[in-house]
GROMACS .gro file of C-alpha atoms in nm:
model
  492
    1MET     CA    1   0.000   0.000   0.000
    2ASN     CA    2   0.129   0.347  -0.088
    3ALA     CA    3   0.188   0.526   0.243
    4ALA     CA    4   0.253   0.853   0.057
    5LEU     CA    5  -0.115   0.888  -0.029
    6PRO     CA    6  -0.349   1.044   0.230
    7ARG     CA    7  -0.538   0.773   0.419
    8LEU     CA    8  -0.916   0.774   0.405
    9SER     CA    9  -1.074   0.916   0.721
   10ARG     CA   10  -1.327   1.181   0.819
   11ARG     CA   11  -1.045   1.434   0.809
   12THR     CA   12  -0.945   1.349   0.452
   13LEU     CA   13  -1.300   1.272   0.327
   14PRO     CA   14  -1.350   1.626   0.185
   15GLY     CA   15  -1.069   1.549  -0.060
   16VAL     CA   16  -1.268   1.263  -0.212
   17THR     CA   17  -1.471   1.334  -0.524
   18THR     CA   18  -1.808   1.472  -0.414
   19ALA     CA   19  -2.008   1.211  -0.606
   20ALA     CA   20  -1.823   0.931  -0.423
   21ARG     CA   21  -1.886   1.063  -0.070
   22PRO     CA   22  -2.177   0.959   0.157
   23ALA     CA   23  -2.485   1.178   0.120
   24TYR     CA   24  -2.474   1.254   0.495
   25ASP     CA   25  -2.213   1.338   0.757
   26PRO     CA   26  -2.083   1.005   0.896
   27ALA     CA   27  -1.969   1.179   1.215
   28GLY     CA   28  -2.330   1.240   1.317
   29LEU     CA   29  -2.454   0.885   1.254
   30THR     CA   30  -2.584   0.684   1.551
   31THR     CA   31  -2.604   0.305   1.580
   32GLY     CA   32  -2.921   0.105   1.520
   33ILE     CA   33  -2.776  -0.217   1.375
   34VAL     CA   34  -2.519  -0.462   1.509
   35HIS     CA   35  -2.357  -0.687   1.252
   36LEU     CA   36  -2.171  -1.004   1.347
   37GLY     CA   37  -1.901  -1.082   1.091
   38ILE     CA   38  -1.791  -0.755   0.933
   39GLY     CA   39  -1.592  -0.904   0.649
   40ALA     CA   40  -1.566  -0.796   0.287
   41PHE     CA   41  -1.906  -0.938   0.192
   42HIS     CA   42  -2.097  -0.744   0.455
   43ARG     CA   43  -1.918  -0.423   0.372
   44ALA     CA   44  -1.991  -0.456   0.000
   45HIS     CA   45  -2.348  -0.575   0.050
   46GLN     CA   46  -2.556  -0.489   0.359
   47ALA     CA   47  -2.339  -0.196   0.473
   48ALA     CA   48  -2.334  -0.043   0.124
   49MET     CA   49  -2.712  -0.087   0.085
   50THR     CA   50  -2.774   0.064   0.429
   51ASP     CA   51  -2.544   0.353   0.337
   52ALA     CA   52  -2.780   0.420   0.044
   53ALA     CA   53  -3.095   0.414   0.262
   54THR     CA   54  -3.280   0.744   0.252
   55ASP     CA   55  -3.313   0.761   0.631
   56VAL     CA   56  -2.982   0.610   0.742
   57ALA     CA   57  -2.873   0.928   0.922
   58ASP     CA   58  -3.208   1.073   1.026
   59ALA     CA   59  -3.334   0.750   1.184
   60GLY     CA   60  -3.005   0.633   1.334
   61TRP     CA   61  -2.940   0.321   1.128
   62GLY     CA   62  -2.562   0.315   1.164
   63ILE     CA   63  -2.389  -0.023   1.198
   64ALA     CA   64  -2.166  -0.146   1.478
   65GLY     CA   65  -1.956  -0.413   1.310
   66VAL     CA   66  -1.821  -0.712   1.501
   67THR     CA   67  -1.525  -0.934   1.420
   68GLN     CA   68  -1.505  -1.250   1.627
   69ARG     CA   69  -1.139  -1.351   1.654
   70SER     CA   70  -0.901  -1.180   1.412
   71THR     CA   71  -0.820  -0.814   1.472
   72ASP     CA   72  -0.742  -0.753   1.102
   73VAL     CA   73  -1.066  -0.568   1.022
   74VAL     CA   74  -1.037  -0.360   1.340
   75ASP     CA   75  -0.681  -0.262   1.252
   76ARG     CA   76  -0.786  -0.164   0.901
   77MET     CA   77  -1.105   0.027   0.983
   78ARG     CA   78  -1.056   0.209   1.311
   79PRO     CA   79  -0.776   0.438   1.185
   80GLN     CA   80  -1.011   0.532   0.898
   81ASP     CA   81  -1.302   0.622   1.131
   82CYS     CA   82  -1.466   0.307   0.989
   83LEU     CA   83  -1.493   0.458   0.639
   84PHE     CA   84  -1.417   0.232   0.345
   85THR     CA   85  -1.455   0.224  -0.032
   86VAL     CA   86  -1.660  -0.019  -0.238
   87VAL     CA   87  -1.525  -0.049  -0.593
   88THR     CA   88  -1.763  -0.216  -0.836
   89ARG     CA   89  -1.613  -0.372  -1.145
   90ASN     CA   90  -1.787  -0.498  -1.456
   91GLY     CA   91  -1.509  -0.630  -1.671
   92GLY     CA   92  -1.184  -0.476  -1.786
   93GLU     CA   93  -1.129  -0.124  -1.659
   94GLN     CA   94  -1.495  -0.038  -1.603
   95LEU     CA   95  -1.519   0.055  -1.236
   96ASP     CA   96  -1.705   0.282  -1.000
   97ALA     CA   97  -1.608   0.377  -0.646
   98ARG     CA   98  -1.814   0.494  -0.350
   99VAL     CA   99  -1.710   0.569   0.008
  100VAL     CA  100  -1.942   0.402   0.260
  101GLY     CA  101  -1.998   0.571   0.596
  102SER     CA  102  -2.270   0.355   0.750
  103VAL     CA  103  -2.036   0.173   0.991
  104THR     CA  104  -2.010   0.365   1.318
  105SER     CA  105  -1.772   0.138   1.509
  106VAL     CA  106  -1.589  -0.196   1.496
  107LEU     CA  107  -1.572  -0.430   1.795
  108HIS     CA  108  -1.339  -0.725   1.852
  109ALA     CA  109  -1.554  -0.986   2.026
  110ALA     CA  110  -1.268  -1.190   2.170
  111SER     CA  111  -1.114  -0.895   2.356
  112GLN     CA  112  -1.429  -0.682   2.406
  113PRO     CA  113  -1.700  -0.927   2.517
  114GLU     CA  114  -1.861  -0.682   2.762
  115ALA     CA  115  -1.872  -0.404   2.504
  116LEU     CA  116  -2.028  -0.644   2.254
  117LEU     CA  117  -2.292  -0.753   2.504
  118ALA     CA  118  -2.375  -0.391   2.586
  119THR     CA  119  -2.410  -0.308   2.215
  120LEU     CA  120  -2.623  -0.613   2.136
  121SER     CA  121  -2.857  -0.535   2.424
  122ALA     CA  122  -2.873  -0.156   2.381
  123PRO     CA  123  -3.234  -0.034   2.344
  124THR     CA  124  -3.124   0.165   2.038
  125THR     CA  125  -3.014  -0.155   1.862
  126ARG     CA  126  -3.314  -0.259   1.654
  127ILE     CA  127  -3.154  -0.506   1.411
  128ILE     CA  128  -2.884  -0.769   1.469
  129SER     CA  129  -2.751  -0.921   1.147
  130ALA     CA  130  -2.488  -1.184   1.077
  131THR     CA  131  -2.258  -1.310   0.802
  132VAL     CA  132  -2.044  -1.566   0.982
  133THR     CA  133  -2.054  -1.837   0.707
  134GLU     CA  134  -2.243  -2.164   0.740
  135LYS     CA  135  -1.995  -2.306   0.991
  136GLY     CA  136  -2.008  -1.998   1.216
  137TYR     CA  137  -2.344  -2.098   1.364
  138ALA     CA  138  -2.209  -2.427   1.508
  139ALA     CA  139  -2.503  -2.611   1.357
  140ALA     CA  140  -2.547  -2.947   1.191
  141LEU     CA  141  -2.727  -2.813   0.885
  142SER     CA  142  -2.870  -3.146   0.773
  143SER     CA  143  -3.060  -3.184   1.101
  144ARG     CA  144  -3.070  -2.810   1.178
  145THR     CA  145  -2.949  -2.871   1.532
  146LEU     CA  146  -2.699  -2.692   1.754
  147ILE     CA  147  -2.366  -2.870   1.792
  148THR     CA  148  -2.360  -2.854   2.171
  149ASP     CA  149  -2.018  -3.014   2.202
  150SER     CA  150  -1.861  -2.744   1.987
  151PRO     CA  151  -1.595  -2.591   2.218
  152LEU     CA  152  -1.738  -2.238   2.218
  153VAL     CA  153  -2.099  -2.354   2.255
  154ALA     CA  154  -2.016  -2.601   2.531
  155GLN     CA  155  -1.830  -2.329   2.721
  156ASP     CA  156  -2.117  -2.084   2.678
  157LEU     CA  157  -2.378  -2.332   2.798
  158ALA     CA  158  -2.188  -2.384   3.124
  159ASP     CA  159  -2.041  -2.038   3.183
  160PRO     CA  160  -2.241  -1.727   3.283
  161ARG     CA  161  -1.973  -1.487   3.159
  162PRO     CA  162  -2.014  -1.305   2.822
  163HIS     CA  163  -2.056  -1.569   2.557
  164ARG     CA  164  -1.814  -1.645   2.273
  165SER     CA  165  -2.028  -1.839   2.024
  166VAL     CA  166  -2.258  -1.653   1.784
  167VAL     CA  167  -2.573  -1.814   1.923
  168GLY     CA  168  -2.451  -1.757   2.278
  169GLN     CA  169  -2.387  -1.389   2.203
  170LEU     CA  170  -2.741  -1.348   2.074
  171VAL     CA  171  -2.891  -1.521   2.378
  172GLY     CA  172  -2.678  -1.310   2.611
  173GLY     CA  173  -2.815  -0.997   2.448
  174PHE     CA  174  -3.171  -1.126   2.474
  175ALA     CA  175  -3.121  -1.205   2.844
  176ARG     CA  176  -3.010  -0.852   2.924
  177ARG     CA  177  -3.300  -0.707   2.724
  178ALA     CA  178  -3.545  -0.935   2.906
  179ASP     CA  179  -3.404  -0.828   3.245
  180ARG     CA  180  -3.472  -0.463   3.162
  181GLY     CA  181  -3.804  -0.520   2.987
  182ASP     CA  182  -3.666  -0.359   2.671
  183PRO     CA  183  -3.839  -0.360   2.332
  184GLY     CA  184  -3.776  -0.635   2.082
  185VAL     CA  185  -3.521  -0.671   1.806
  186THR     CA  186  -3.497  -0.828   1.460
  187VAL     CA  187  -3.229  -1.090   1.386
  188LEU     CA  188  -3.122  -1.132   1.022
  189CYS     CA  189  -2.917  -1.435   0.916
  190CYS     CA  190  -2.746  -1.315   0.596
  191ASP     CA  191  -2.554  -1.631   0.508
  192ASN     CA  192  -2.630  -1.884   0.235
  193VAL     CA  193  -2.829  -2.106   0.471
  194PRO     CA  194  -3.177  -2.226   0.366
  195ARG     CA  195  -3.438  -2.045   0.577
  196GLY     CA  196  -3.160  -1.907   0.789
  197GLY     CA  197  -3.386  -1.695   1.007
  198GLU     CA  198  -3.586  -1.998   1.115
  199LEU     CA  199  -3.263  -2.190   1.171
  200LEU     CA  200  -3.118  -1.919   1.394
  201HIS     CA  201  -3.443  -1.901   1.592
  202ASP     CA  202  -3.431  -2.277   1.650
  203LEU     CA  203  -3.063  -2.269   1.746
  204CYS     CA  204  -3.131  -2.000   2.006
  205LEU     CA  205  -3.415  -2.207   2.152
  206GLN     CA  206  -3.198  -2.518   2.161
  207PHE     CA  207  -2.927  -2.318   2.339
  208LEU     CA  208  -3.178  -2.192   2.595
  209GLU     CA  209  -3.310  -2.544   2.656
  210ARG     CA  210  -2.959  -2.652   2.761
  211TRP     CA  211  -2.834  -2.330   2.920
  212SER     CA  212  -2.730  -2.367   3.283
  213SER     CA  213  -2.875  -2.028   3.377
  214HIS     CA  214  -3.190  -2.024   3.593
  215ARG     CA  215  -3.318  -1.748   3.363
  216ALA     CA  216  -3.330  -1.967   3.052
  217ALA     CA  217  -3.707  -2.026   3.052
  218GLU     CA  218  -3.777  -1.657   3.113
  219VAL     CA  219  -3.546  -1.551   2.829
  220ALA     CA  220  -3.704  -1.807   2.593
  221SER     CA  221  -4.047  -1.668   2.673
  222TRP     CA  222  -3.929  -1.310   2.615
  223MET     CA  223  -3.764  -1.409   2.286
  224SER     CA  224  -4.080  -1.574   2.154
  225ARG     CA  225  -4.276  -1.255   2.219
  226HIS     CA  226  -4.027  -0.985   2.121
  227VAL     CA  227  -3.771  -1.114   1.868
  228ARG     CA  228  -3.831  -1.163   1.497
  229PHE     CA  229  -3.619  -1.391   1.278
  230PRO     CA  230  -3.721  -1.323   0.915
  231ASN     CA  231  -3.553  -1.533   0.648
  232THR     CA  232  -3.327  -1.348   0.406
  233LEU     CA  233  -3.137  -1.398   0.083
  234VAL     CA  234  -2.817  -1.215  -0.009
  235ASP     CA  235  -2.657  -1.205  -0.352
  236ARG     CA  236  -2.345  -1.026  -0.465
  237ILE     CA  237  -2.011  -1.162  -0.578
  238VAL     CA  238  -1.741  -1.015  -0.354
  239PRO     CA  239  -1.395  -1.163  -0.417
  240GLY     CA  240  -1.111  -1.118  -0.177
  241THR     CA  241  -0.919  -0.798  -0.252
  242THR     CA  242  -0.549  -0.866  -0.284
  243GLU     CA  243  -0.285  -0.621  -0.166
  244ALA     CA  244  -0.171  -0.575  -0.527
  245ASP     CA  245  -0.525  -0.505  -0.642
  246ALA     CA  246  -0.585  -0.260  -0.358
  247HIS     CA  247  -0.256  -0.082  -0.436
  248ALA     CA  248  -0.348  -0.039  -0.803
  249LEU     CA  249  -0.696   0.087  -0.717
  250THR     CA  250  -0.581   0.333  -0.454
  251GLN     CA  251  -0.345   0.488  -0.707
  252ARG     CA  252  -0.648   0.560  -0.925
  253LEU     CA  253  -0.862   0.679  -0.633
  254GLY     CA  254  -0.595   0.916  -0.507
  255TYR     CA  255  -0.613   0.809  -0.144
  256ARG     CA  256  -0.508   0.512   0.068
  257ASP     CA  257  -0.785   0.278   0.187
  258ASP     CA  258  -0.677  -0.028   0.387
  259ALA     CA  259  -1.037  -0.154   0.411
  260LEU     CA  260  -1.126  -0.127   0.041
  261VAL     CA  261  -1.345  -0.401  -0.105
  262THR     CA  262  -1.425  -0.490  -0.466
  263ALA     CA  263  -1.752  -0.632  -0.592
  264GLU     CA  264  -1.962  -0.685  -0.899
  265ARG     CA  265  -2.221  -0.419  -0.978
  266TYR     CA  266  -2.513  -0.659  -0.931
  267GLY     CA  267  -2.659  -0.669  -0.580
  268LEU     CA  268  -2.975  -0.816  -0.429
  269TRP     CA  269  -3.105  -0.853  -0.073
  270VAL     CA  270  -3.444  -1.020  -0.021
  271ILE     CA  271  -3.596  -1.012   0.328
  272GLU     CA  272  -3.924  -1.143   0.463
  273ASP     CA  273  -4.116  -0.837   0.583
  274ASP     CA  274  -4.138  -0.921   0.954
  275PHE     CA  275  -3.953  -0.668   1.169
  276ALA     CA  276  -3.983  -0.609   1.544
  277ALA     CA  277  -3.869  -0.247   1.546
  278GLY     CA  278  -3.863  -0.112   1.192
  279HIS     CA  279  -3.591  -0.110   0.928
  280PRO     CA  280  -3.402   0.139   0.711
  281GLN     CA  281  -3.559   0.270   0.393
  282TRP     CA  282  -3.326   0.065   0.177
  283PRO     CA  283  -3.310   0.128  -0.201
  284ALA     CA  284  -3.600  -0.064  -0.356
  285ASP     CA  285  -3.399  -0.169  -0.662
  286GLU     CA  286  -3.159  -0.369  -0.441
  287VAL     CA  287  -3.359  -0.465  -0.130
  288ARG     CA  288  -3.691  -0.644  -0.173
  289LEU     CA  289  -3.929  -0.705   0.116
  290VAL     CA  290  -4.142  -1.012   0.048
  291LYS     CA  291  -4.395  -1.237   0.220
  292ASP     CA  292  -4.204  -1.564   0.166
  293ILE     CA  293  -3.837  -1.607   0.086
  294GLN     CA  294  -3.856  -1.967  -0.037
  295PRO     CA  295  -3.902  -1.912  -0.414
  296TRP     CA  296  -3.614  -1.661  -0.416
  297SER     CA  297  -3.396  -1.890  -0.206
  298ASP     CA  298  -3.454  -2.190  -0.431
  299VAL     CA  299  -3.361  -1.998  -0.745
  300LYS     CA  300  -3.047  -1.849  -0.597
  301LEU     CA  301  -2.918  -2.150  -0.401
  302ARG     CA  302  -2.974  -2.389  -0.688
  303LEU     CA  303  -2.889  -2.199  -1.005
  304LEU     CA  304  -2.630  -1.949  -0.882
  305ASN     CA  305  -2.472  -2.114  -0.576
  306GLY     CA  306  -2.500  -2.467  -0.715
  307GLY     CA  307  -2.348  -2.347  -1.041
  308HIS     CA  308  -2.065  -2.181  -0.848
  309SER     CA  309  -1.987  -2.506  -0.667
  310LEU     CA  310  -1.990  -2.704  -0.992
  311VAL     CA  311  -1.755  -2.474  -1.183
  312SER     CA  312  -1.523  -2.442  -0.883
  313TYR     CA  313  -1.453  -2.815  -0.852
  314VAL     CA  314  -1.447  -2.873  -1.227
  315GLY     CA  315  -1.221  -2.572  -1.273
  316LEU     CA  316  -0.979  -2.677  -1.001
  317LEU     CA  317  -0.954  -3.025  -1.152
  318ASP     CA  318  -0.883  -2.862  -1.488
  319GLY     CA  319  -0.604  -2.648  -1.342
  320ARG     CA  320  -0.787  -2.313  -1.344
  321GLU     CA  321  -0.768  -2.043  -1.077
  322THR     CA  322  -1.064  -1.804  -1.109
  323VAL     CA  323  -1.431  -1.826  -1.203
  324SER     CA  324  -1.394  -1.588  -1.496
  325GLU     CA  325  -1.104  -1.796  -1.630
  326VAL     CA  326  -1.323  -2.108  -1.614
  327MET     CA  327  -1.589  -1.932  -1.822
  328ARG     CA  328  -1.344  -1.910  -2.112
  329VAL     CA  329  -1.344  -2.292  -2.138
  330ALA     CA  330  -1.614  -2.404  -2.382
  331TRP     CA  331  -1.686  -2.746  -2.233
  332ILE     CA  332  -1.722  -2.603  -1.882
  333CYS     CA  333  -1.968  -2.343  -2.012
  334GLN     CA  334  -2.166  -2.623  -2.175
  335LEU     CA  335  -2.167  -2.815  -1.848
  336LEU     CA  336  -2.285  -2.506  -1.662
  337ASP     CA  337  -2.571  -2.474  -1.913
  338ALA     CA  338  -2.665  -2.836  -1.841
  339TRP     CA  339  -2.665  -2.757  -1.469
  340LEU     CA  340  -2.883  -2.449  -1.518
  341ASP     CA  341  -3.128  -2.662  -1.717
  342GLU     CA  342  -3.142  -2.923  -1.443
  343ALA     CA  343  -3.167  -2.674  -1.157
  344GLY     CA  344  -3.437  -2.481  -1.340
  345ARG     CA  345  -3.645  -2.798  -1.384
  346SER     CA  346  -3.625  -2.860  -1.008
  347LEU     CA  347  -3.802  -2.536  -0.915
  348CYS     CA  348  -4.155  -2.571  -0.783
  349GLU     CA  349  -4.235  -2.199  -0.786
  350LEU     CA  350  -4.076  -1.889  -0.935
  351PRO     CA  351  -4.055  -1.559  -0.748
  352GLU     CA  352  -4.313  -1.308  -0.859
  353GLY     CA  353  -4.177  -1.097  -1.143
  354LEU     CA  354  -3.867  -1.311  -1.207
  355ASP     CA  355  -3.796  -1.422  -1.564
  356LEU     CA  356  -3.600  -1.748  -1.540
  357ALA     CA  357  -3.432  -1.713  -1.881
  358THR     CA  358  -3.304  -1.367  -1.789
  359TYR     CA  359  -3.183  -1.494  -1.452
  360ARG     CA  360  -2.991  -1.775  -1.624
  361ASP     CA  361  -2.828  -1.527  -1.861
  362ASP     CA  362  -2.734  -1.310  -1.564
  363VAL     CA  363  -2.567  -1.605  -1.389
  364VAL     CA  364  -2.351  -1.676  -1.694
  365SER     CA  365  -2.254  -1.311  -1.747
  366ARG     CA  366  -2.177  -1.262  -1.377
  367PHE     CA  367  -1.951  -1.567  -1.372
  368ALA     CA  368  -1.776  -1.442  -1.686
  369ASN     CA  369  -1.708  -1.093  -1.543
  370ASP     CA  370  -1.330  -1.066  -1.581
  371GLY     CA  371  -1.326  -0.755  -1.363
  372ILE     CA  372  -1.385  -0.984  -1.065
  373ALA     CA  373  -1.103  -1.224  -0.980
  374TYR     CA  374  -1.313  -1.468  -0.774
  375ARG     CA  375  -1.073  -1.747  -0.681
  376LEU     CA  376  -1.199  -2.103  -0.719
  377GLY     CA  377  -1.046  -2.210  -0.389
  378LYS     CA  378  -1.266  -1.964  -0.203
  379VAL     CA  379  -1.580  -2.084  -0.382
  380ALA     CA  380  -1.482  -2.447  -0.321
  381ALA     CA  381  -1.449  -2.410   0.058
  382ASP     CA  382  -1.691  -2.582   0.298
  383GLY     CA  383  -1.825  -2.827   0.041
  384SER     CA  384  -1.963  -3.062   0.307
  385LEU     CA  385  -2.192  -2.783   0.428
  386LYS     CA  386  -2.283  -2.630   0.093
  387LEU     CA  387  -2.345  -2.926  -0.137
  388PRO     CA  388  -2.631  -3.097   0.053
  389THR     CA  389  -2.836  -2.777   0.035
  390ARG     CA  390  -2.730  -2.643  -0.304
  391VAL     CA  391  -2.714  -2.968  -0.500
  392GLY     CA  392  -2.897  -3.210  -0.273
  393SER     CA  393  -3.213  -3.001  -0.269
  394THR     CA  394  -3.206  -2.973  -0.649
  395ALA     CA  395  -3.166  -3.347  -0.694
  396SER     CA  396  -3.422  -3.441  -0.428
  397ASP     CA  397  -3.703  -3.245  -0.591
  398LEU     CA  398  -3.619  -3.390  -0.931
  399VAL     CA  399  -3.595  -3.748  -0.808
  400ALA     CA  400  -3.913  -3.715  -0.604
  401GLY     CA  401  -4.089  -3.608  -0.923
  402GLY     CA  402  -3.953  -3.903  -1.119
  403ALA     CA  403  -3.695  -3.700  -1.317
  404ASP     CA  404  -3.323  -3.768  -1.353
  405ALA     CA  405  -3.057  -3.560  -1.181
  406ARG     CA  406  -2.744  -3.656  -1.373
  407VAL     CA  407  -2.565  -3.323  -1.344
  408SER     CA  408  -2.633  -3.317  -0.970
  409ALA     CA  409  -2.477  -3.661  -0.939
  410LEU     CA  410  -2.171  -3.550  -1.139
  411THR     CA  411  -2.133  -3.236  -0.924
  412LEU     CA  412  -2.129  -3.440  -0.603
  413ALA     CA  413  -1.885  -3.686  -0.758
  414THR     CA  414  -1.662  -3.402  -0.874
  415TRP     CA  415  -1.620  -3.274  -0.518
  416LEU     CA  416  -1.514  -3.621  -0.406
  417HIS     CA  417  -1.275  -3.654  -0.699
  418TYR     CA  418  -1.125  -3.314  -0.614
  419ALA     CA  419  -1.092  -3.415  -0.247
  420GLU     CA  420  -0.907  -3.738  -0.333
  421GLN     CA  421  -0.646  -3.569  -0.552
  422PRO     CA  422  -0.290  -3.588  -0.416
  423GLY     CA  423  -0.199  -3.262  -0.247
  424THR     CA  424  -0.555  -3.138  -0.198
  425VAL     CA  425  -0.601  -2.973   0.141
  426LEU     CA  426  -0.970  -2.917   0.200
  427ASP     CA  427  -1.086  -2.590   0.355
  428ASP     CA  428  -1.380  -2.753   0.529
  429PRO     CA  429  -1.492  -2.792   0.892
  430ASN     CA  430  -1.535  -3.165   0.825
  431ALA     CA  431  -1.196  -3.210   0.657
  432ALA     CA  432  -1.076  -3.470   0.909
  433ARG     CA  433  -1.388  -3.683   0.862
  434ILE     CA  434  -1.362  -3.656   0.485
  435ASP     CA  435  -0.999  -3.769   0.501
  436GLU     CA  436  -1.107  -4.065   0.714
  437ALA     CA  437  -1.371  -4.158   0.458
  438LEU     CA  438  -1.113  -4.143   0.180
  439ASP     CA  439  -0.859  -4.344   0.381
  440ALA     CA  440  -1.115  -4.619   0.442
  441GLY     CA  441  -1.110  -4.723   0.076
  442ARG     CA  442  -1.154  -4.604  -0.282
  443GLU     CA  443  -1.431  -4.838  -0.401
  444PRO     CA  444  -1.675  -4.579  -0.544
  445ARG     CA  445  -2.007  -4.695  -0.399
  446ALA     CA  446  -1.872  -4.749  -0.050
  447LEU     CA  447  -1.693  -4.412  -0.054
  448VAL     CA  448  -2.007  -4.234  -0.172
  449GLU     CA  449  -2.204  -4.400   0.110
  450ARG     CA  450  -1.949  -4.290   0.370
  451VAL     CA  451  -1.974  -3.930   0.253
  452TYR     CA  452  -2.331  -3.881   0.127
  453GLY     CA  453  -2.524  -4.163   0.294
  454SER     CA  454  -2.765  -4.108   0.583
  455GLN     CA  455  -2.481  -4.152   0.835
  456GLY     CA  456  -2.219  -3.982   0.619
  457VAL     CA  457  -2.014  -3.665   0.646
  458ALA     CA  458  -2.248  -3.466   0.420
  459PRO     CA  459  -2.576  -3.663   0.429
  460LEU     CA  460  -2.823  -3.607   0.146
  461PRO     CA  461  -3.204  -3.607   0.178
  462ALA     CA  462  -3.353  -3.953   0.231
  463VAL     CA  463  -3.511  -3.958  -0.115
  464LEU     CA  464  -3.159  -3.955  -0.265
  465GLN     CA  465  -3.032  -4.277  -0.111
  466ASP     CA  466  -2.979  -4.604  -0.304
  467ASP     CA  467  -3.033  -4.540  -0.677
  468PHE     CA  468  -2.908  -4.182  -0.670
  469LEU     CA  469  -2.597  -4.276  -0.471
  470ASP     CA  470  -2.535  -4.541  -0.739
  471ASP     CA  471  -2.541  -4.258  -0.996
  472VAL     CA  472  -2.290  -4.056  -0.793
  473ALA     CA  473  -2.062  -4.361  -0.767
  474THR     CA  474  -2.086  -4.422  -1.142
  475ALA     CA  475  -1.997  -4.057  -1.209
  476LEU     CA  476  -1.699  -4.083  -0.972
  477ASP     CA  477  -1.575  -4.395  -1.151
  478THR     CA  478  -1.610  -4.215  -1.487
  479LEU     CA  479  -1.415  -3.915  -1.358
  480ARG     CA  480  -1.132  -4.140  -1.245
  481LEU     CA  481  -1.116  -4.336  -1.570
  482ARG     CA  482  -1.178  -4.065  -1.828
  483GLY     CA  483  -1.098  -3.732  -1.660
  484VAL     CA  484  -1.318  -3.437  -1.583
  485SER     CA  485  -1.356  -3.296  -1.936
  486ALA     CA  486  -1.456  -3.631  -2.083
  487ALA     CA  487  -1.698  -3.706  -1.799
  488ALA     CA  488  -1.854  -3.364  -1.833
  489GLY     CA  489  -1.883  -3.411  -2.209
  490LEU     CA  490  -2.120  -3.702  -2.151
  491LEU     CA  491  -2.373  -3.459  -1.999
  492ALA     CA  492  -2.311  -3.123  -2.166
   0.00000   0.00000   0.00000
């Protein structure tokens, strides 16, 4: 980073191009939202959309961001008065930059547990949101249950001190609100988890059922009356910003920004309209309030997220590094088209006003955006958590309706084939169990059962046992014998 350039802060903000500055004075913003997991995605998505809300300053909708363990975000944002730039890129040199001022403070949960608890429970906090990734909730997603022997959760259940797990932090905030008789709050799960609001509600209840505190029943009763957990959907491709990329961009911006994030121009946030204490007047072209999230979730998780998983494993096996690079390979594009066909056929209901053909075209063009260097390794992470929901749900609806799900079977096989490659180190919370499954033998059907069977590492819905697992095993055998391009060519 070029230290000679002035660093972004409230003091240097007047030197930024007027059109790129917030439409309000960030110094006067008060906090109404607490966000757990203030990484690049939140900054480029929810924080940027809240920054564009018409009442963000007048109604006090500033965001207190929370990082759980690493101090990296704190170190980057605090010296900048929590200001940061979102650079949107749509291929080549086409870019736009905007300074976001909606974040009022950044807390480090590990070293500031009391401050976090006070902020979560403050009467002025009306929304608590989270992007902590699927594994951050300490939940078994297939059964939607709290992993009570997770170290942080187990400690929180037994210890009355400020909690360290995400669910424990929420419950701690609820308990303090209940003690004071404070008004309710809305909790927004903004991760790619099916019906994440309902999941987080259930996890909090399960925590309270096992909590050693004598107040657990009282807090559960208060939560049921005063807390809302609407389901949400988030959609924006936000790759990790490298130091080299940030250096090049700051040269063009004319100031130093250590918290800069890059993103595609497309952005969507769908939320079920069920709030306990209001919400910002978010821009209607990006934030949609709906009655039921499910049709939106199915489209996004299956076509977009499932397609991302497919091209990531196929691309890694083919020696590629980024999503946009993969989209320059003809046979992979053909395979993606086959996936989009299959995922589209699995949908029971389309969101009102959505044209499926246009959505498919958008998926392809977004993946091909060479202004976004979205690394395949990042997309490929946490496959044991992602694939049962993204691909398993697609296949289960097709199989239940008597249709084939050949591309789904190949996608699941491709992850296994990627995992068994020499030198592969899985970025996955179940990596040790996956390695054990691989070490137990390479016979395809038995391996598939150990991973995807009802007692496996990443269990699929019950309707997908037996015949479908045979299809996954056959696809795995084909991948081993013929290679990924030849196996994909059989379906594309």
